[in-house]
Short mmCIF file of C-alpha atoms in Angstrom, two decimals:
data_model
loop_
_atom_site.label_atom_id
_atom_site.label_comp_id
_atom_site.label_asym_id
_atom_site.label_seq_id
_atom_site.Cartn_x
_atom_site.Cartn_y
_atom_site.Cartn_z
CA MET A 1 151.17 36.08 109.57
CA SER A 2 149.61 33.81 112.20
CA ASP A 3 149.47 31.82 114.89
CA PRO A 4 150.41 28.78 114.19
CA ASN A 5 148.59 27.15 117.39
CA GLU A 6 145.46 28.98 116.78
CA PRO A 7 142.90 26.79 115.86
CA GLU A 8 141.81 27.61 111.73
CA GLY A 9 137.78 27.99 110.80
CA ILE A 10 134.78 27.53 112.97
CA VAL A 11 135.59 27.59 116.73
CA LEU A 12 132.72 26.26 119.19
CA THR A 13 131.60 28.03 121.97
CA GLU A 14 131.45 25.58 125.19
CA ALA A 15 127.28 25.55 124.45
CA GLN A 16 127.64 25.12 120.92
CA LYS A 17 129.62 21.93 121.72
CA LYS A 18 126.99 20.59 124.79
CA SER A 19 124.25 21.26 122.26
CA ARG A 20 125.47 19.27 119.80
CA ARG A 21 127.07 16.31 122.19
CA GLN A 22 123.35 16.31 123.18
CA ARG A 23 122.21 15.92 119.69
CA SER A 24 124.01 12.88 119.63
CA ILE A 25 123.38 11.12 122.15
CA ALA A 26 119.64 11.16 121.01
CA ILE A 27 119.95 9.80 117.74
CA ALA A 28 122.41 7.06 118.38
CA LEU A 29 120.01 6.15 120.90
CA ALA A 30 116.73 6.63 118.56
CA LEU A 31 118.85 4.61 115.87
CA GLY A 32 119.02 1.88 118.55
CA VAL A 33 115.89 1.23 119.27
CA LEU A 34 115.64 1.15 115.84
CA VAL A 35 117.28 -1.38 115.79
CA VAL A 36 115.84 -3.03 118.81
CA LEU A 37 113.01 -2.25 117.56
CA PHE A 38 113.79 -4.66 114.33
CA PHE A 39 115.51 -7.63 116.20
CA ALA A 40 112.52 -7.72 118.34
CA VAL A 41 110.16 -8.26 114.75
CA THR A 42 112.37 -10.40 113.12
CA LEU A 43 112.70 -12.79 116.67
CA VAL A 44 108.94 -12.22 116.71
CA LYS A 45 107.11 -12.62 112.80
CA GLY A 46 110.59 -14.94 112.18
CA PRO A 47 110.00 -15.87 108.23
CA ALA A 48 107.42 -14.67 108.37
CA VAL A 49 108.93 -11.06 108.84
CA LEU A 50 109.54 -11.35 104.43
CA ARG A 51 105.65 -11.56 104.49
CA ARG A 52 103.85 -7.89 103.93
CA PRO A 53 100.48 -7.63 103.89
CA LEU A 54 99.39 -4.20 101.42
CA MET B 1 137.84 43.10 95.99
CA SER B 2 136.17 40.47 94.02
CA LEU B 3 131.71 40.29 95.25
CA VAL B 4 132.57 36.80 95.50
CA ASP B 5 134.78 37.39 98.17
CA ASN B 6 132.56 39.25 99.98
CA ARG B 7 129.42 37.16 100.07
CA ALA B 8 132.09 35.06 101.38
CA ILE B 9 133.46 36.73 104.11
CA ASP B 10 129.76 38.21 104.99
CA VAL B 11 128.08 34.50 105.19
CA ALA B 12 129.41 33.87 108.73
CA PRO B 13 128.73 29.59 108.86
CA HIS B 14 125.43 29.31 111.47
CA VAL B 15 126.37 26.89 114.50
CA SER B 16 123.01 25.63 116.13
CA GLU B 17 122.67 25.61 119.53
CA ALA B 18 119.20 23.66 119.80
CA GLY B 19 119.10 21.90 122.50
CA VAL B 20 117.57 18.10 122.69
CA GLY B 21 113.94 19.98 124.61
CA ASP B 22 113.87 22.20 121.30
CA TYR B 23 113.51 19.23 119.17
CA ILE B 24 110.85 17.74 121.35
CA ALA B 25 109.17 20.47 121.12
CA LEU B 26 108.89 20.30 117.85
CA LEU B 27 107.25 17.39 117.95
CA LYS B 28 103.86 18.29 119.84
CA PRO B 29 104.17 16.74 123.12
CA ARG B 30 100.76 17.43 124.68
CA VAL B 31 99.12 16.54 120.77
CA MET B 32 101.63 13.30 120.50
CA SER B 33 100.47 12.02 124.00
CA LEU B 34 96.47 12.51 122.55
CA VAL B 35 97.86 10.71 118.93
CA ILE B 36 98.89 7.24 121.42
CA PHE B 37 95.95 7.32 123.24
CA THR B 38 93.32 7.55 120.80
CA ALA B 39 95.89 5.36 119.07
CA LEU B 40 96.46 2.13 121.71
CA VAL B 41 92.32 2.50 121.57
CA GLY B 42 91.96 1.81 117.52
CA LEU B 43 94.55 -0.97 118.14
CA MET B 44 92.94 -3.01 121.47
CA ILE B 45 89.15 -2.63 119.91
CA ALA B 46 90.75 -4.10 116.83
CA PRO B 47 89.06 -8.10 116.76
CA VAL B 48 92.55 -9.79 116.58
CA HIS B 49 95.70 -10.42 119.14
CA VAL B 50 98.16 -7.94 118.32
CA HIS B 51 101.64 -9.17 119.48
CA PRO B 52 102.72 -6.98 122.00
CA VAL B 53 105.91 -6.18 119.65
CA LEU B 54 103.90 -5.49 117.40
CA ALA B 55 101.34 -2.96 118.90
CA ILE B 56 104.19 -1.14 120.15
CA THR B 57 105.87 -0.70 116.78
CA SER B 58 103.31 0.42 115.89
CA LEU B 59 101.96 2.89 118.77
CA ILE B 60 105.43 4.25 118.79
CA CYS B 61 105.76 4.52 114.18
CA ILE B 62 102.66 6.49 114.52
CA ALA B 63 103.08 8.83 117.59
CA VAL B 64 107.07 9.63 116.25
CA GLY B 65 104.79 10.13 112.53
CA ALA B 66 102.45 13.28 114.53
CA GLY B 67 105.67 14.03 116.03
CA ALA B 68 107.10 14.78 112.34
CA SER B 69 104.03 16.43 110.62
CA GLY B 70 104.22 18.76 114.72
CA ALA B 71 107.89 19.45 112.83
CA LEU B 72 106.62 19.98 109.18
CA ASN B 73 104.48 22.03 110.73
CA MET B 74 105.86 24.45 112.84
CA ALA B 75 108.90 24.61 110.41
CA LEU B 76 106.20 25.87 108.05
CA GLU B 77 104.34 28.10 110.19
CA GLY B 78 106.95 30.61 112.66
CA ASP B 79 105.81 33.36 110.45
CA ILE B 80 101.81 33.35 112.55
CA ASP B 81 103.95 31.82 115.68
CA ALA B 82 106.64 34.72 116.68
CA ILE B 83 103.32 36.81 115.89
CA MET B 84 100.84 34.88 118.66
CA SER B 85 101.03 34.39 122.70
CA ARG B 86 99.86 30.93 123.07
CA THR B 87 103.00 29.32 120.16
CA ALA B 88 105.66 32.95 120.64
CA ASN B 89 108.08 30.40 122.93
CA ARG B 90 107.95 27.74 120.27
CA PRO B 91 111.59 26.53 118.89
CA ILE B 92 111.67 28.69 115.81
CA PRO B 93 110.27 32.12 116.78
CA ARG B 94 113.15 31.90 119.64
CA GLY B 95 115.16 31.29 117.28
CA ARG B 96 117.27 28.08 118.86
CA VAL B 97 116.00 25.76 115.66
CA ARG B 98 115.76 27.00 111.77
CA PRO B 99 113.31 26.50 109.54
CA ALA B 100 114.91 24.76 107.31
CA GLU B 101 116.48 22.46 110.62
CA ALA B 102 112.39 21.79 111.02
CA VAL B 103 111.52 20.08 108.20
CA ALA B 104 115.63 18.32 107.39
CA PHE B 105 113.16 17.26 110.93
CA GLY B 106 110.78 16.50 110.21
CA VAL B 107 110.51 15.13 107.07
CA THR B 108 114.03 12.38 108.16
CA LEU B 109 110.53 11.17 111.85
CA ALA B 110 108.03 10.79 108.49
CA PHE B 111 110.83 9.10 106.22
CA PHE B 112 111.47 6.65 109.13
CA SER B 113 107.95 6.29 110.89
CA VAL B 114 105.97 5.28 107.57
CA LEU B 115 108.72 3.60 106.49
CA THR B 116 108.90 1.48 109.79
CA LEU B 117 105.21 0.40 109.95
CA GLY B 118 105.80 -0.99 106.26
CA ILE B 119 108.47 -3.07 106.39
CA LEU B 120 107.35 -4.89 110.30
CA VAL B 121 103.82 -3.94 110.47
CA ASN B 122 102.45 -3.59 107.21
CA TRP B 123 102.41 -1.42 104.09
CA PHE B 124 98.11 -0.43 104.42
CA ALA B 125 98.64 0.82 108.10
CA GLY B 126 101.99 2.32 106.52
CA ALA B 127 101.12 3.96 103.61
CA LEU B 128 98.10 5.13 105.92
CA LEU B 129 100.78 7.30 107.48
CA ALA B 130 102.27 8.25 104.71
CA PHE B 131 98.76 10.05 103.76
CA THR B 132 97.85 11.54 107.13
CA ILE B 133 101.51 13.72 107.73
CA PHE B 134 100.82 14.57 103.78
CA PHE B 135 97.23 15.75 104.15
CA TYR B 136 97.74 17.36 108.56
CA VAL B 137 101.05 19.30 106.65
CA VAL B 138 100.50 20.03 102.99
CA ILE B 139 96.57 19.85 103.31
CA TYR B 140 96.43 21.80 106.77
CA THR B 141 98.81 23.96 106.85
CA LEU B 142 99.90 25.28 103.66
CA GLY B 143 96.58 24.72 101.31
CA LEU B 144 94.25 25.51 104.47
CA LYS B 145 95.35 27.10 107.64
CA ARG B 146 95.88 30.50 105.88
CA ARG B 147 93.00 30.26 103.39
CA THR B 148 89.84 29.29 104.59
CA ALA B 149 87.55 29.34 108.40
CA GLN B 150 86.85 26.37 108.34
CA ASN B 151 90.44 25.42 107.96
CA ILE B 152 90.43 23.93 111.12
CA VAL B 153 86.59 21.54 110.09
CA ILE B 154 88.63 20.07 107.30
CA GLY B 155 92.29 19.71 108.80
CA GLY B 156 90.32 17.74 111.71
CA ALA B 157 90.65 14.84 109.96
CA ALA B 158 94.57 14.44 109.74
CA GLY B 159 93.76 14.44 113.89
CA SER B 160 90.94 11.64 113.49
CA LEU B 161 93.10 9.43 111.30
CA PRO B 162 94.89 8.38 113.74
CA PRO B 163 93.27 5.10 115.58
CA VAL B 164 92.13 4.51 112.61
CA VAL B 165 96.11 3.45 111.01
CA ALA B 166 96.37 1.49 114.27
CA TRP B 167 93.38 0.00 113.51
CA VAL B 168 94.51 -0.26 110.07
CA ALA B 169 97.87 -2.03 111.81
CA ALA B 170 96.52 -4.54 113.83
CA THR B 171 94.07 -5.97 111.28
CA GLY B 172 95.86 -5.19 107.54
CA SER B 173 92.29 -4.06 106.66
CA LEU B 174 89.35 -0.90 107.26
CA SER B 175 86.25 -1.53 108.80
CA VAL B 176 83.38 -0.30 110.76
CA GLU B 177 85.05 1.02 114.59
CA PRO B 178 87.25 2.21 113.57
CA LEU B 179 85.73 5.00 111.01
CA LEU B 180 83.26 5.64 114.07
CA LEU B 181 86.51 6.47 115.86
CA PHE B 182 87.14 8.71 113.31
CA LEU B 183 83.66 10.75 113.25
CA ILE B 184 83.90 11.20 117.11
CA ILE B 185 87.48 12.62 116.68
CA PHE B 186 86.00 14.76 113.60
CA PHE B 187 83.07 16.79 114.78
CA TRP B 188 85.24 17.41 118.25
CA THR B 189 87.96 18.92 116.35
CA PRO B 190 85.84 21.35 115.46
CA PRO B 191 84.12 22.60 119.28
CA HIS B 192 86.39 21.67 121.30
CA PHE B 193 89.61 24.55 118.41
CA TRP B 194 86.96 26.82 118.54
CA ALA B 195 86.62 26.74 122.46
CA LEU B 196 89.94 28.14 122.17
CA ALA B 197 90.22 30.30 119.16
CA LEU B 198 87.06 32.62 120.42
CA PHE B 199 89.55 33.47 124.09
CA ARG B 200 92.07 33.83 121.72
CA SER B 201 91.00 35.99 118.63
CA ASP B 202 92.85 38.21 119.14
CA ASP B 203 95.97 36.46 118.75
CA TYR B 204 94.76 35.08 115.74
CA ALA B 205 93.32 38.07 114.44
CA ARG B 206 97.18 40.09 115.25
CA ALA B 207 99.58 36.60 113.77
CA GLY B 208 96.03 37.30 110.51
CA VAL B 209 94.76 33.46 110.43
CA PRO B 210 91.44 33.20 109.66
CA VAL B 211 89.82 31.46 111.83
CA LEU B 212 85.56 31.11 112.30
CA PRO B 213 86.04 34.19 115.81
CA VAL B 214 88.17 36.46 113.22
CA VAL B 215 86.03 35.86 109.83
CA ALA B 216 82.47 34.96 110.52
CA GLY B 217 82.25 36.42 114.58
CA ALA B 218 82.13 35.22 117.47
CA ASP B 219 77.98 35.08 118.06
CA ALA B 220 78.33 32.63 114.29
CA THR B 221 81.10 29.92 116.12
CA ARG B 222 78.82 29.60 119.25
CA LEU B 223 76.14 28.65 116.71
CA GLN B 224 78.50 26.33 115.19
CA ILE B 225 79.66 25.12 118.37
CA LEU B 226 76.24 24.16 119.45
CA LEU B 227 75.62 22.91 116.44
CA TYR B 228 79.41 20.82 115.90
CA THR B 229 78.76 19.65 119.71
CA ILE B 230 75.11 17.98 119.19
CA VAL B 231 76.25 16.12 116.18
CA LEU B 232 79.59 14.97 118.50
CA VAL B 233 76.89 13.61 120.86
CA ALA B 234 74.93 11.82 118.01
CA ILE B 235 77.85 10.52 116.59
CA ALA B 236 79.20 9.11 119.80
CA ALA B 237 77.00 7.36 121.05
CA ALA B 238 76.41 5.60 117.31
CA PRO B 239 78.98 2.11 118.52
CA TRP B 240 76.49 1.46 120.81
CA LEU B 241 73.18 2.19 119.20
CA LEU B 242 74.39 0.28 116.66
CA GLY B 243 76.21 -2.46 118.71
CA TYR B 244 79.67 -2.58 118.35
CA PHE B 245 79.35 -1.75 122.66
CA ASP B 246 77.71 -2.46 124.95
CA ALA B 247 75.17 0.50 127.36
CA ALA B 248 78.37 0.99 129.24
CA TYR B 249 79.77 2.66 126.92
CA GLY B 250 76.74 3.95 125.28
CA ILE B 251 75.84 5.68 128.95
CA ALA B 252 78.47 6.74 130.14
CA SER B 253 78.98 8.23 126.00
CA LEU B 254 75.34 9.84 127.08
CA ILE B 255 76.38 11.46 130.85
CA LEU B 256 79.81 12.87 128.97
CA GLY B 257 78.12 14.75 125.70
CA ALA B 258 75.36 15.58 128.07
CA GLY B 259 78.34 17.54 130.30
CA MET B 260 79.37 18.99 126.54
CA LEU B 261 76.19 20.40 125.50
CA ALA B 262 75.20 21.75 128.87
CA LEU B 263 79.11 23.48 128.17
CA ALA B 264 78.07 24.59 124.75
CA VAL B 265 74.78 25.78 125.11
CA ASP B 266 76.20 28.53 127.85
CA VAL B 267 78.80 28.98 125.75
CA TYR B 268 76.43 30.12 123.22
CA ARG B 269 74.39 31.56 126.06
CA CYS B 270 76.73 34.42 127.20
CA ARG B 271 77.40 36.40 125.83
CA GLU B 272 78.82 39.24 127.68
CA ARG B 273 83.04 39.33 128.08
CA SER B 274 83.66 38.64 130.94
CA THR B 275 81.31 35.29 131.64
CA SER B 276 81.60 34.19 127.69
CA LEU B 277 85.42 33.78 128.97
CA ARG B 278 84.95 31.52 131.50
CA ALA B 279 81.95 29.59 129.51
CA THR B 280 84.62 28.77 126.50
CA ARG B 281 87.61 28.74 128.54
CA ARG B 282 85.20 25.66 130.60
CA LEU B 283 84.34 24.19 127.46
CA PHE B 284 87.52 24.62 126.06
CA ALA B 285 89.58 22.77 128.82
CA PHE B 286 85.83 19.81 129.08
CA SER B 287 86.40 19.12 125.88
CA ILE B 288 89.66 17.85 126.47
CA LEU B 289 88.75 15.43 129.43
CA TYR B 290 85.20 14.40 127.06
CA LEU B 291 87.24 13.28 124.54
CA PHE B 292 90.14 10.84 126.85
CA ALA B 293 87.27 9.68 128.78
CA LEU B 294 85.13 8.53 126.22
CA PHE B 295 88.09 6.71 124.69
CA ALA B 296 88.77 5.27 128.07
CA THR B 297 85.75 3.86 128.64
CA LEU B 298 86.71 2.05 124.69
CA LEU B 299 89.41 0.98 125.88
CA VAL B 300 88.01 -0.36 129.41
CA GLU B 301 85.96 -1.77 128.55
CA VAL B 302 87.43 -4.15 124.77
CA VAL B 303 89.89 -5.33 128.74
CA LEU B 304 86.45 -6.27 130.43
CA ARG B 305 85.27 -8.15 127.74
CA THR B 306 88.67 -9.90 126.96
CA MET B 307 89.10 -10.86 130.60
CA MET B 308 86.38 -12.71 131.32
CA THR B 309 86.74 -14.26 127.71
CA LEU B 310 89.92 -15.37 129.07
CA VAL B 311 87.48 -16.81 132.94
CA GLY B 312 85.50 -17.71 130.45
#
């Protein structure tokens, strides 16, 4: 019978946990920049943000 | 036990250890810096006022689009990169990032860069950025790179487009000025790349990439470098000769062109191994400085012109 305290599935190493955390922070920052960009352009353009010439 | 069960046991799930640095390396930061700089010049010479927020947005989108192209290029060239000493340390040959992960990364960045440029700036610029990425990844990397010695000549169009995308982002239309910038980078690319290929030809031969020195030989490449440099110097003077820029730019383009031409002649004449290596390395290094200085001159002239208009 297996040990009930033993974690199931994949157990990440410390290096894998660290790199995953780094990647998650980078994705969060990139999404943050995207949100700020859209917000800033909306402020700059005002209602004209909906007019996008081809 | 069934075959399916065995497979389930054998295939261990992959957990990446790739860090942020590996993904940044996939973006080809050095190429990206040149793309940002040439795009900045394309944006600045446009005869319209661009709000700084829109200018920064355009530059970020163009930079990310270029990075996406780099990531997709590396995903598709992992086998070549592993063989060549210059590229063996890239994240995919080192096993830090899997090709599928690089594809996912590149496609995501390409999608968001094009969409953001289209929504926030204009769709003409967004479409042109999409075309640039498509050209670099599909036409150059998948189509030309492993098939023809003219790969860099035709493929160079992708690297020449960023200032055009930036101009279109600023104005919403095309004009002669950005096309001149396109032509300058287009004719600069072959001598720049072939100088590198000359002193890295063993690498390319081992990887089976048909670059000009491998296919046609060193002497034919030296001649082509010289011919393309002559055309480059003439094209680089065109913005002045056609009256788009002042004599200051014209003089700078001629001085820089004379330097580039002298080094190309040097490469053509020096055929002994020791002198030839030095000549090609010097041309390669100077060619980077040449393009940077040429575009910096355009930038300075535009800034000075704007300041004088504001003062006057």
